[in-house]
mmCIF file of C-alpha atoms in Angstrom:
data_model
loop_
_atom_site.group_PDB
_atom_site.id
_atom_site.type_symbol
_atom_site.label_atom_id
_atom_site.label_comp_id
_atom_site.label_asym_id
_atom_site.label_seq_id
_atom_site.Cartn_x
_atom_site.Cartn_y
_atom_site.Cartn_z
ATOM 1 C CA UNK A 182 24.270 245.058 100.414
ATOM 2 C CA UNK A 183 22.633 244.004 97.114
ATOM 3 C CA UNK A 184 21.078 247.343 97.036
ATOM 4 C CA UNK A 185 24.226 249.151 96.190
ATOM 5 C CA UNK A 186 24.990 249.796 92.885
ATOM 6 C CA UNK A 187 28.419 249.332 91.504
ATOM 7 C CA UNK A 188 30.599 252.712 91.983
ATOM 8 C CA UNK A 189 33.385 254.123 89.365
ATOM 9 C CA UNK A 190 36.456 253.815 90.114
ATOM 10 C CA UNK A 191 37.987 256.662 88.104
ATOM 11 C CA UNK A 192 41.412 255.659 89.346
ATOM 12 C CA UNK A 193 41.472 252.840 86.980
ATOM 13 C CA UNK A 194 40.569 255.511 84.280
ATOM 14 C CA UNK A 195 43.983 255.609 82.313
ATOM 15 C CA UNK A 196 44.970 259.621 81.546
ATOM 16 C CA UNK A 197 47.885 259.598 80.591
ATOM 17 C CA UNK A 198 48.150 259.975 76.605
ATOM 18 C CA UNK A 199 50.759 256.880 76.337
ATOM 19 C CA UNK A 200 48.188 254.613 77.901
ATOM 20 C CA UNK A 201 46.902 252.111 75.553
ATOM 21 C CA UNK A 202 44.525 250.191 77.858
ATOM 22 C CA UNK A 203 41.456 251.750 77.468
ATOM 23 C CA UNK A 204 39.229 248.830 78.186
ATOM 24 C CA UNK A 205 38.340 249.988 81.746
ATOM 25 C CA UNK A 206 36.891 253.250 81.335
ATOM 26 C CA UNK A 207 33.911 253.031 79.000
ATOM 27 C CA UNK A 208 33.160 250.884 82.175
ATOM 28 C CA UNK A 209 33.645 253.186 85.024
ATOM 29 C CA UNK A 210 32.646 256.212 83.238
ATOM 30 C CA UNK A 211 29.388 254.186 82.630
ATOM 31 C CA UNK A 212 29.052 253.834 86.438
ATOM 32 C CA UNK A 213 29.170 257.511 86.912
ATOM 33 C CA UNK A 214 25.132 257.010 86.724
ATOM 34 C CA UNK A 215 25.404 254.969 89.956
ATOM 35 C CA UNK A 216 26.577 257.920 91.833
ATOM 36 C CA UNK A 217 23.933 258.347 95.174
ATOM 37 C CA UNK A 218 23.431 262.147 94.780
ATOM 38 C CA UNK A 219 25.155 264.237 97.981
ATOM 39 C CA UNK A 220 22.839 264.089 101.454
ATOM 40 C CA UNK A 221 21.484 267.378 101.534
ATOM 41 C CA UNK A 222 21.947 268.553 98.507
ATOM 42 C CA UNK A 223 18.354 270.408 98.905
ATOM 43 C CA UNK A 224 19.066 271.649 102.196
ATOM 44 C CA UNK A 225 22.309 273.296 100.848
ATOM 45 C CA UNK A 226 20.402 274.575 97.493
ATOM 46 C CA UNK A 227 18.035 276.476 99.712
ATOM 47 C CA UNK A 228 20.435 277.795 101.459
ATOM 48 C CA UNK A 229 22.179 278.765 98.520
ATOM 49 C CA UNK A 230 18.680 280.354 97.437
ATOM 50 C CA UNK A 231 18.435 282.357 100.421
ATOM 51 C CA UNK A 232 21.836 283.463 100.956
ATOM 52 C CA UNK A 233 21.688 284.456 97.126
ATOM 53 C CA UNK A 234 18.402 286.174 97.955
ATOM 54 C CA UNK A 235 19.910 288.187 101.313
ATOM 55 C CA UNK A 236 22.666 289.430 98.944
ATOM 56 C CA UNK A 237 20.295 290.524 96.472
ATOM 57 C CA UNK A 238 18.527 292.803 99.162
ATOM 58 C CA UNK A 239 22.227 293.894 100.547
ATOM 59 C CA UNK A 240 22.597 295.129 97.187
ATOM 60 C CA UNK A 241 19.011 296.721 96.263
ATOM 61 C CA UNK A 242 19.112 298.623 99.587
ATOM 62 C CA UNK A 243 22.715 299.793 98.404
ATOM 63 C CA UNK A 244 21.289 301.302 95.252
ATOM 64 C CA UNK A 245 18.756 302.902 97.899
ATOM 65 C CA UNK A 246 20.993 304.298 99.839
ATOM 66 C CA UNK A 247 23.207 305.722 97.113
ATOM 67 C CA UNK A 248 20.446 307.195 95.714
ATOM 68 C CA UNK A 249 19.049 308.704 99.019
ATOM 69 C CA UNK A 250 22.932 310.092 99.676
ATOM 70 C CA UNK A 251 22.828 311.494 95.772
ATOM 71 C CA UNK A 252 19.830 313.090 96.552
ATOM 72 C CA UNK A 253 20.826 314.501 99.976
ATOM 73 C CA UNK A 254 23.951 315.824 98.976
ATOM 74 C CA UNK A 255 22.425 317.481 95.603
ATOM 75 C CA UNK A 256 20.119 319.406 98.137
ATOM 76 C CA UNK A 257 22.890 320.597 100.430
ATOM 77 C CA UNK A 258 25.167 321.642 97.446
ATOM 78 C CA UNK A 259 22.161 323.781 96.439
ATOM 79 C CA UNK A 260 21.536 325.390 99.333
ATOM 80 C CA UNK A 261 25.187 326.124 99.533
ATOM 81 C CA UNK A 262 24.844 327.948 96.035
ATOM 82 C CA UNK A 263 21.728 329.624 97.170
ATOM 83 C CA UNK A 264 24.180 331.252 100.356
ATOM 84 C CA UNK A 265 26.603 332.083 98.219
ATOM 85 C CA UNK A 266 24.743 334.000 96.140
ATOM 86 C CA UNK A 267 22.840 335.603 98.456
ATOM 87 C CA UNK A 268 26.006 336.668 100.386
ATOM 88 C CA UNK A 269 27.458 338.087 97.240
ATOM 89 C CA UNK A 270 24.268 339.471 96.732
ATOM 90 C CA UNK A 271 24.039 341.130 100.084
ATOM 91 C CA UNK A 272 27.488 342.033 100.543
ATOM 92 C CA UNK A 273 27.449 345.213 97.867
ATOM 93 C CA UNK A 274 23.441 346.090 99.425
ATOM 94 C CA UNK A 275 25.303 346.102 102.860
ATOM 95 C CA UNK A 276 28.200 348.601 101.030
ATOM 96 C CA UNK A 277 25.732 350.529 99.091
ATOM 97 C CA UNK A 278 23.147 351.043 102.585
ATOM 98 C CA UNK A 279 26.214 351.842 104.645
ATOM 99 C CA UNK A 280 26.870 354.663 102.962
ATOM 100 C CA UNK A 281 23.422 356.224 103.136
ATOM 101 C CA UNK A 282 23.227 358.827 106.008
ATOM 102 C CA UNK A 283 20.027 360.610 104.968
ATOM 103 C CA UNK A 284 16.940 359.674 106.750
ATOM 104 C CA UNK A 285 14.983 359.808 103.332
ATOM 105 C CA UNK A 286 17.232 358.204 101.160
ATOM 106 C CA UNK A 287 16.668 354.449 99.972
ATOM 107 C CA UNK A 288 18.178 350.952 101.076
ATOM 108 C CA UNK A 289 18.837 348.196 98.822
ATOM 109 C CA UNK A 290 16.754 345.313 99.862
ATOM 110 C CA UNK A 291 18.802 342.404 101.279
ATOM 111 C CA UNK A 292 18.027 338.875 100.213
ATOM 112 C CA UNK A 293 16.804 335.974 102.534
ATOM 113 C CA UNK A 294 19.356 333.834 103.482
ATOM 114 C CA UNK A 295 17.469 330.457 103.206
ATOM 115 C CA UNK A 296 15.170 330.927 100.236
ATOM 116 C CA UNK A 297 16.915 333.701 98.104
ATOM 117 C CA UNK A 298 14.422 335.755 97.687
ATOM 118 C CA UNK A 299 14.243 339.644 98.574
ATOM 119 C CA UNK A 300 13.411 340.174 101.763
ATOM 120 C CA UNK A 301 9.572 341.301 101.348
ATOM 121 C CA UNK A 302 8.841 344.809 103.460
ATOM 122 C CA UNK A 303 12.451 345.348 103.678
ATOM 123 C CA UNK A 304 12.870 349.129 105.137
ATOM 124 C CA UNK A 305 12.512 351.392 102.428
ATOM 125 C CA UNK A 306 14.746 353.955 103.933
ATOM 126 C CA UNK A 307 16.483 354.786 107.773
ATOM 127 C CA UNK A 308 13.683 356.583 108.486
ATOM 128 C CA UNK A 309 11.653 353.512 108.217
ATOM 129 C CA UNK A 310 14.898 351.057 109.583
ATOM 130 C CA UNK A 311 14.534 353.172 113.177
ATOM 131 C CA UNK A 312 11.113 352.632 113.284
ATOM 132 C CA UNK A 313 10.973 349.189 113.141
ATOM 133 C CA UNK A 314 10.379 347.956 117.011
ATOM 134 C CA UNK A 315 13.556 346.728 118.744
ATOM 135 C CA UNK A 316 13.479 343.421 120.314
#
């Protein structure tokens, strides 16, 4: 028992302003020094490390994520543009062909769907439309 220090008692501590015994606390503030530190505090700052450091991660792979959802979404908006266009595009080619009846005469080239591009070796005419083989 004469290995334990003497402890604060910070009830003795007088707070209120109207107190004018302040004899005790120099004492029991001193004592504050005396205080055994908590059993397993390091246990609980590790843990405190590594639950700090798994919320860290929770967060980084968020970023990740929102970028890899930015990114995703910026390509599908694109493509989206890209149909658009090409439907517009297509849309007065389809007019324009449908009104051609001779064989000779020439067809606006349509646009590919998925890259937006003219269709390369489009028929030049309906001459060369009916020969193309039917599948």
């Amino acid at each position: 028992m004469k290995d334990i220090l003497p402890q604060p008692n910070l009830g003795l501590v007088p707070v209120a302003k109207e107190s004018k015994d302040l004899t005790v606390t120099p004492e029991h503030l001193g004592r504050c020094d005396t205080l055994p530190a908590a059993k397993g505090s390091a246990r609980q700052m590790r843990d405190m490390d590594l639950f700090t450091a798994g919320v860290a991660a929770i967060i980084e792979r968020t970023y990740e994520l929102e970028k890899t959802f930015k990114a995703l979404l910026e390509e599908g908006f694109a493509e989206m543009r890209t149909k658009l266009r090409v439907i517009d595009l297509n849309k007065s080619s389809r007019m324009q062909n449908g009104m051609v009846v001779d064989d000779d005469a020439p067809l606006d080239t349509l646009y590919n769907m998925r890259t937006g591009q003219l269709i390369p070796d489009f028929p030049k005419n309906l001459r060369a439309l009916d020969a193309l083989p039917g599948e």
